[in-house]
PDB file of C-alpha atoms in Angstrom:
ATOM      1  CA  MET M 689       0.136  -0.107   0.142  1.00  0.00           C
ATOM      2  CA  ALA M 690       2.651   2.550   0.558  1.00  0.00           C
ATOM      3  CA  TYR M 691       3.760   2.413  -2.908  1.00  0.00           C
ATOM      4  CA  ILE M 692       0.278   2.878  -4.055  1.00  0.00           C
ATOM      5  CA  LEU M 693       0.647   5.831  -1.558  1.00  0.00           C
ATOM      6  CA  ILE M 694       3.810   7.223  -3.103  1.00  0.00           C
ATOM      7  CA  PHE M 695       2.766   6.741  -6.497  1.00  0.00           C
ATOM      8  CA  ILE M 696      -0.820   8.865  -6.223  1.00  0.00           C
ATOM      9  CA  THR M 697       1.650  11.838  -4.613  1.00  0.00           C
ATOM     10  CA  ALA M 698       4.267  11.871  -6.624  1.00  0.00           C
ATOM     11  CA  ILE M 699       1.567  12.241  -9.918  1.00  0.00           C
ATOM     12  CA  PHE M 700      -0.946  14.357  -8.346  1.00  0.00           C
ATOM     13  CA  VAL M 701       0.016  15.963  -4.837  1.00  0.00           C
ATOM     14  CA  ASN M 702       3.666  16.826  -5.203  1.00  0.00           C
ATOM     15  CA  ASN M 703       4.055  16.933  -9.654  1.00  0.00           C
ATOM     16  CA  VAL M 704       7.330  18.153 -10.302  1.00  0.00           C
ATOM     17  CA  VAL M 705       6.176  20.613 -12.495  1.00  0.00           C
ATOM     18  CA  LEU M 706       2.817  21.982 -11.202  1.00  0.00           C
ATOM     19  CA  SER M 707       3.640  21.569  -7.558  1.00  0.00           C
ATOM     20  CA  GLN M 708       7.617  21.806  -7.190  1.00  0.00           C
ATOM     21  CA  PHE M 709       8.424  23.702 -10.272  1.00  0.00           C
ATOM     22  CA  LEU M 710      10.707  21.590 -11.800  1.00  0.00           C
ATOM     23  CA  GLY M 711      10.968  21.015 -15.403  1.00  0.00           C
ATOM     24  CA  ILE M 712       9.626  23.790 -16.552  1.00  0.00           C
ATOM     25  CA  CYS M 713      11.696  23.982 -19.914  1.00  0.00           C
ATOM     26  CA  PRO M 714      10.265  20.960 -21.439  1.00  0.00           C
ATOM     27  CA  PHE M 715       6.716  22.071 -19.988  1.00  0.00           C
ATOM     28  CA  LEU M 716       6.714  24.891 -21.682  1.00  0.00           C
ATOM     29  CA  GLY M 717       8.917  24.478 -25.001  1.00  0.00           C
ATOM     30  CA  VAL M 718       7.453  21.088 -26.006  1.00  0.00           C
ATOM     31  CA  SER M 719       3.924  21.568 -25.110  1.00  0.00           C
ATOM     32  CA  LYS M 720       2.881  22.894 -28.537  1.00  0.00           C
ATOM     33  CA  LYS M 721       1.804  19.624 -29.577  1.00  0.00           C
ATOM     34  CA  VAL M 722       0.398  16.206 -28.218  1.00  0.00           C
ATOM     35  CA  GLU M 723       2.824  14.401 -30.196  1.00  0.00           C
ATOM     36  CA  THR M 724       6.046  15.825 -29.211  1.00  0.00           C
ATOM     37  CA  ALA M 725       5.099  15.821 -25.677  1.00  0.00           C
ATOM     38  CA  VAL M 726       4.358  12.717 -24.960  1.00  0.00           C
ATOM     39  CA  GLY M 727       7.368  11.566 -27.124  1.00  0.00           C
ATOM     40  CA  MET M 728       9.685  14.091 -24.200  1.00  0.00           C
ATOM     41  CA  SER M 729       7.306  12.419 -21.700  1.00  0.00           C
ATOM     42  CA  ALA M 730       8.432   8.862 -22.917  1.00  0.00           C
ATOM     43  CA  ALA M 731      12.361  10.485 -22.862  1.00  0.00           C
ATOM     44  CA  VAL M 732      12.306  11.822 -20.003  1.00  0.00           C
ATOM     45  CA  ALA M 733      10.376   8.966 -17.702  1.00  0.00           C
ATOM     46  CA  PHE M 734      13.517   6.249 -19.335  1.00  0.00           C
ATOM     47  CA  VAL M 735      16.173   8.961 -18.383  1.00  0.00           C
ATOM     48  CA  LEU M 736      14.533   9.704 -14.766  1.00  0.00           C
ATOM     49  CA  THR M 737      14.280   5.906 -13.589  1.00  0.00           C
ATOM     50  CA  LEU M 738      17.359   4.652 -15.137  1.00  0.00           C
ATOM     51  CA  ALA M 739      19.086   7.452 -13.914  1.00  0.00           C
ATOM     52  CA  THR M 740      17.753   7.695 -10.628  1.00  0.00           C
ATOM     53  CA  LEU M 741      18.880   3.785 -10.350  1.00  0.00           C
ATOM     54  CA  VAL M 742      22.705   4.303 -11.434  1.00  0.00           C
ATOM     55  CA  THR M 743      23.404   7.556  -9.307  1.00  0.00           C
ATOM     56  CA  TYR M 744      21.498   6.100  -6.153  1.00  0.00           C
ATOM     57  CA  LEU M 745      24.538   3.077  -6.938  1.00  0.00           C
ATOM     58  CA  ILE M 746      26.778   5.190  -7.153  1.00  0.00           C
ATOM     59  CA  GLN M 747      26.114   7.542  -4.213  1.00  0.00           C
ATOM     60  CA  ALA M 748      25.660   4.759  -2.024  1.00  0.00           C
ATOM     61  CA  HIS M 749      28.884   2.214  -3.244  1.00  0.00           C
ATOM     62  CA  VAL M 750      31.452   5.272  -4.668  1.00  0.00           C
ATOM     63  CA  LEU M 751      31.001   8.707  -3.348  1.00  0.00           C
ATOM     64  CA  VAL M 752      29.816   7.918   0.379  1.00  0.00           C
ATOM     65  CA  PRO M 753      32.343   4.911   1.229  1.00  0.00           C
ATOM     66  CA  PHE M 754      35.165   7.555  -0.359  1.00  0.00           C
ATOM     67  CA  GLY M 755      33.981  10.680   0.976  1.00  0.00           C
ATOM     68  CA  LEU M 756      33.647  11.843  -2.094  1.00  0.00           C
ATOM     69  CA  GLU M 757      29.803  13.041  -1.171  1.00  0.00           C
ATOM     70  CA  TYR M 758      31.236  16.930  -2.818  1.00  0.00           C
ATOM     71  CA  LEU M 759      31.528  15.630  -6.013  1.00  0.00           C
ATOM     72  CA  GLN M 760      27.747  14.346  -6.256  1.00  0.00           C
ATOM     73  CA  THR M 761      26.288  16.800  -8.715  1.00  0.00           C
ATOM     74  CA  ILE M 762      28.861  16.480 -11.135  1.00  0.00           C
ATOM     75  CA  ALA M 763      28.880  13.212 -11.008  1.00  0.00           C
ATOM     76  CA  PHE M 764      24.967  12.667 -11.096  1.00  0.00           C
ATOM     77  CA  ILE M 765      25.302  15.270 -14.903  1.00  0.00           C
ATOM     78  CA  LEU M 766      27.651  13.251 -16.230  1.00  0.00           C
ATOM     79  CA  VAL M 767      25.596  10.113 -15.604  1.00  0.00           C
ATOM     80  CA  ILE M 768      22.299  12.114 -16.698  1.00  0.00           C
ATOM     81  CA  ALA M 769      24.268  13.078 -19.999  1.00  0.00           C
ATOM     82  CA  ALA M 770      25.379   9.976 -20.872  1.00  0.00           C
ATOM     83  CA  LEU M 771      21.797   8.256 -20.676  1.00  0.00           C
ATOM     84  CA  VAL M 772      20.673  11.440 -22.996  1.00  0.00           C
ATOM     85  CA  GLN M 773      22.923  10.351 -25.596  1.00  0.00           C
ATOM     86  CA  MET M 774      21.958   7.015 -25.636  1.00  0.00           C
ATOM     87  CA  VAL M 775      18.413   7.845 -25.553  1.00  0.00           C
ATOM     88  CA  GLU M 776      19.252  10.431 -28.871  1.00  0.00           C
ATOM     89  CA  ILE M 777      20.665   7.656 -30.529  1.00  0.00           C
ATOM     90  CA  ILE M 778      18.210   5.016 -30.053  1.00  0.00           C
ATOM     91  CA  LEU M 779      15.571   7.637 -31.102  1.00  0.00           C
ATOM     92  CA  LYS M 780      17.337   8.496 -34.438  1.00  0.00           C
ATOM     93  CA  LYS M 781      17.245   5.249 -35.182  1.00  0.00           C
ATOM     94  CA  VAL M 782      13.856   4.227 -34.112  1.00  0.00           C
ATOM     95  CA  SER M 783      11.844   7.184 -34.935  1.00  0.00           C
ATOM     96  CA  PRO M 784      13.343   9.660 -36.516  1.00  0.00           C
ATOM     97  CA  ALA M 785      10.435  11.845 -37.103  1.00  0.00           C
ATOM     98  CA  LEU M 786      10.339  12.095 -33.592  1.00  0.00           C
ATOM     99  CA  TYR M 787      13.899  12.775 -33.338  1.00  0.00           C
ATOM    100  CA  GLN M 788      13.544  15.761 -35.248  1.00  0.00           C
ATOM    101  CA  ALA M 789      10.335  17.004 -33.642  1.00  0.00           C
ATOM    102  CA  LEU M 790      12.300  17.565 -30.296  1.00  0.00           C
ATOM    103  CA  GLY M 791      15.022  18.832 -31.606  1.00  0.00           C
ATOM    104  CA  VAL M 792      17.196  20.788 -29.373  1.00  0.00           C
ATOM    105  CA  PHE M 793      14.694  20.347 -26.416  1.00  0.00           C
ATOM    106  CA  LEU M 794      16.038  16.684 -26.198  1.00  0.00           C
ATOM    107  CA  PRO M 795      19.671  17.125 -25.102  1.00  0.00           C
ATOM    108  CA  LEU M 796      18.171  20.108 -22.747  1.00  0.00           C
ATOM    109  CA  ILE M 797      17.040  17.243 -20.934  1.00  0.00           C
ATOM    110  CA  THR M 798      20.581  16.794 -19.728  1.00  0.00           C
ATOM    111  CA  THR M 799      20.200  19.916 -18.082  1.00  0.00           C
ATOM    112  CA  ASN M 800      16.637  19.438 -17.300  1.00  0.00           C
ATOM    113  CA  CYS M 801      16.206  20.144 -13.207  1.00  0.00           C
ATOM    114  CA  CYS M 802      13.193  17.123 -12.757  1.00  0.00           C
ATOM    115  CA  ILE M 803      15.993  15.013 -13.253  1.00  0.00           C
ATOM    116  CA  LEU M 804      19.121  16.205 -11.356  1.00  0.00           C
ATOM    117  CA  GLY M 805      16.962  17.337  -8.214  1.00  0.00           C
ATOM    118  CA  VAL M 806      14.768  13.572  -8.183  1.00  0.00           C
ATOM    119  CA  ALA M 807      18.333  11.889  -8.129  1.00  0.00           C
ATOM    120  CA  ILE M 808      19.731  14.268  -5.543  1.00  0.00           C
ATOM    121  CA  LEU M 809      16.763  13.785  -3.354  1.00  0.00           C
ATOM    122  CA  VAL M 810      16.484   9.543  -3.868  1.00  0.00           C
ATOM    123  CA  ALA M 811      20.579   9.659  -3.116  1.00  0.00           C
ATOM    124  CA  ASP M 812      19.756  11.698  -0.134  1.00  0.00           C
ATOM    125  CA  GLY M 813      16.670   9.583   1.116  1.00  0.00           C
ATOM    126  CA  THR M 814      14.431  12.977   1.039  1.00  0.00           C
ATOM    127  CA  TYR M 815      11.848  12.317  -1.474  1.00  0.00           C
ATOM    128  CA  ASP M 816       9.277  11.559   0.945  1.00  0.00           C
ATOM    129  CA  HIS M 817       6.343  13.295   1.039  1.00  0.00           C
ATOM    130  CA  THR M 818       3.642  10.863   1.877  1.00  0.00           C
ATOM    131  CA  GLY M 819       4.438  10.823   5.269  1.00  0.00           C
ATOM    132  CA  ILE M 820       5.071   7.329   5.618  1.00  0.00           C
ATOM    133  CA  GLU M 821       8.631   5.676   6.126  1.00  0.00           C
ATOM    134  CA  THR M 822       9.967   4.767   3.116  1.00  0.00           C
ATOM    135  CA  ALA M 823      14.261   4.244   2.017  1.00  0.00           C
ATOM    136  CA  GLY M 824      15.983   2.201  -0.359  1.00  0.00           C
ATOM    137  CA  LEU M 825      16.517   1.861  -3.625  1.00  0.00           C
ATOM    138  CA  LEU M 826      13.408  -0.070  -4.559  1.00  0.00           C
ATOM    139  CA  THR M 827      11.563   2.495  -3.452  1.00  0.00           C
ATOM    140  CA  GLY M 828      13.952   5.161  -5.001  1.00  0.00           C
ATOM    141  CA  VAL M 829      12.854   3.939  -8.327  1.00  0.00           C
ATOM    142  CA  TRP M 830       9.504   3.506  -7.888  1.00  0.00           C
ATOM    143  CA  PHE M 831       9.094   7.665  -6.718  1.00  0.00           C
ATOM    144  CA  ALA M 832      11.249   8.338  -9.874  1.00  0.00           C
ATOM    145  CA  LEU M 833       8.835   6.482 -11.699  1.00  0.00           C
ATOM    146  CA  SER M 834       5.483   7.727 -10.602  1.00  0.00           C
ATOM    147  CA  THR M 835       7.452  11.077 -10.584  1.00  0.00           C
ATOM    148  CA  ALA M 836       8.200  11.215 -14.242  1.00  0.00           C
ATOM    149  CA  LEU M 837       4.508   9.708 -14.848  1.00  0.00           C
ATOM    150  CA  GLY M 838       3.291  12.673 -13.610  1.00  0.00           C
ATOM    151  CA  PHE M 839       5.982  14.602 -15.252  1.00  0.00           C
ATOM    152  CA  GLY M 840       4.266  13.001 -18.780  1.00  0.00           C
ATOM    153  CA  LEU M 841       0.735  13.381 -17.389  1.00  0.00           C
ATOM    154  CA  ALA M 842       0.822  17.281 -16.912  1.00  0.00           C
ATOM    155  CA  LEU M 843       3.345  17.624 -20.135  1.00  0.00           C
ATOM    156  CA  VAL M 844       0.295  15.981 -22.414  1.00  0.00           C
ATOM    157  CA  VAL M 845      -2.557  17.539 -20.551  1.00  0.00           C
ATOM    158  CA  PHE M 846      -1.287  21.075 -21.243  1.00  0.00           C
ATOM    159  CA  ALA M 847       0.099  20.115 -24.550  1.00  0.00           C
ATOM    160  CA  ALA M 848      -3.538  19.024 -25.318  1.00  0.00           C
ATOM    161  CA  ILE M 849      -5.179  22.651 -24.019  1.00  0.00           C
ATOM    162  CA  ARG M 850      -2.553  24.439 -26.232  1.00  0.00           C
ATOM    163  CA  GLU M 851      -3.507  22.438 -28.981  1.00  0.00           C
ATOM    164  CA  GLN M 852      -7.465  23.699 -28.684  1.00  0.00           C
ATOM    165  CA  LEU M 853      -6.307  27.421 -27.602  1.00  0.00           C
ATOM    166  CA  ALA M 854      -4.492  27.420 -31.074  1.00  0.00           C
ATOM    167  CA  MET M 855      -7.619  26.886 -32.995  1.00  0.00           C
ATOM    168  CA  MET M 856      -9.376  29.992 -31.125  1.00  0.00           C
ATOM    169  CA  ASN M 857      -9.481  33.469 -31.293  1.00  0.00           C
ATOM    170  CA  ILE M 858      -7.245  34.871 -28.402  1.00  0.00           C
ATOM    171  CA  PRO M 859      -6.303  38.518 -27.914  1.00  0.00           C
ATOM    172  CA  LYS M 860      -3.458  39.377 -29.813  1.00  0.00           C
ATOM    173  CA  GLY M 861      -1.513  40.254 -26.440  1.00  0.00           C
ATOM    174  CA  MET M 862      -2.755  37.446 -24.999  1.00  0.00           C
ATOM    175  CA  GLN M 863      -1.406  35.167 -27.978  1.00  0.00           C
ATOM    176  CA  GLY M 864       1.875  32.800 -27.563  1.00  0.00           C
ATOM    177  CA  MET M 865       3.874  32.364 -24.233  1.00  0.00           C
ATOM    178  CA  SER M 866       1.468  34.463 -22.381  1.00  0.00           C
ATOM    179  CA  ILE M 867      -2.003  32.376 -22.796  1.00  0.00           C
ATOM    180  CA  ALA M 868       0.516  29.406 -22.427  1.00  0.00           C
ATOM    181  CA  LEU M 869       1.699  30.977 -18.719  1.00  0.00           C
ATOM    182  CA  VAL M 870      -1.859  31.774 -17.812  1.00  0.00           C
ATOM    183  CA  THR M 871      -3.143  28.331 -19.026  1.00  0.00           C
ATOM    184  CA  ALA M 872       0.503  26.975 -17.002  1.00  0.00           C
ATOM    185  CA  GLY M 873      -0.792  28.352 -13.832  1.00  0.00           C
ATOM    186  CA  LEU M 874      -4.317  27.512 -13.583  1.00  0.00           C
ATOM    187  CA  LEU M 875      -3.372  23.920 -14.441  1.00  0.00           C
ATOM    188  CA  ALA M 876      -1.196  24.210 -11.238  1.00  0.00           C
ATOM    189  CA  MET M 877      -3.926  25.345  -9.465  1.00  0.00           C
ATOM    190  CA  ALA M 878      -6.517  22.436 -10.389  1.00  0.00           C
ATOM    191  CA  PHE M 879      -3.573  20.420  -9.495  1.00  0.00           C
ATOM    192  CA  MET M 880      -3.920  22.057  -6.087  1.00  0.00           C
ATOM    193  CA  GLY M 881      -7.252  20.318  -5.229  1.00  0.00           C
ATOM    194  CA  PHE M 882      -5.447  17.263  -4.487  1.00  0.00           C
ATOM    195  CA  SER M 883      -3.724  18.509  -1.730  1.00  0.00           C
ATOM    196  CA  GLY M 884      -4.305  16.561   1.365  1.00  0.00           C
ATOM    197  CA  VAL M 885      -5.288  13.148  -0.459  1.00  0.00           C
ATOM    198  CA  ASN M 886      -1.910  11.886   0.506  1.00  0.00           C
ATOM    199  CA  ASN M 887      -3.340  12.112   4.061  1.00  0.00           C
ATOM    200  CA  GLY M 888      -6.322  10.669   3.576  1.00  0.00           C
ATOM    201  CA  LEU M 889      -5.256   7.681   1.691  1.00  0.00           C
ATOM    202  CA  ALA M 890      -2.407   7.281   4.711  1.00  0.00           C
ATOM    203  CA  HIS M 891      -5.422   7.553   7.262  1.00  0.00           C
ATOM    204  CA  LEU M 892      -7.341   4.661   5.290  1.00  0.00           C
ATOM    205  CA  PHE M 893      -4.540   1.981   4.393  1.00  0.00           C
ATOM    206  CA  GLY M 894      -3.376   2.925   8.044  1.00  0.00           C
ATOM    207  CA  LEU M 895       0.367   4.303   7.073  1.00  0.00           C
ATOM    208  CA  ASN M 896       0.167   7.017   9.177  1.00  0.00           C
TER     209      ASN M 896
END
């Protein structure tokens, strides 16, 4: 039941984009079309989950034992960059159209603060927003996957709204990024309606 609580909390209650404001660059830049949003969501989910697994092992078995915790950020960025290169090569061979659609935003996954932020939170054991005692590699990877799904959900929903807005007669002063920022704010307010759900679920499952 703890994993269900982590899953729901990471997606809805503490959404990495709409509640924690991490990963704003791809959220705004790749949300003009649902197709590219889905592709970016899949790429981020793959990189985020795998990066969390690898960085956790590096933190536990290399940095901490040798007293190199101060190299955490640099080491994690290198791992994420290598994974992004791997995703870029795979997409270029498997789906050239999606590779072209993502364009410059695919390399930007390397500097996506969402991926680095989650990796650091899991490695430091400070990612738990559920109010229950969770620790270890398995729960960390599950949290990363849930966070990636939350990022994907927010991105795809936002892209779908922007596609509809593109077909509407919007005042000139509100066109482009202006209406996008207003929409993002309203979407974040909508997700705020899930606040407190984790406490209710924890009580229901007897985890608090």
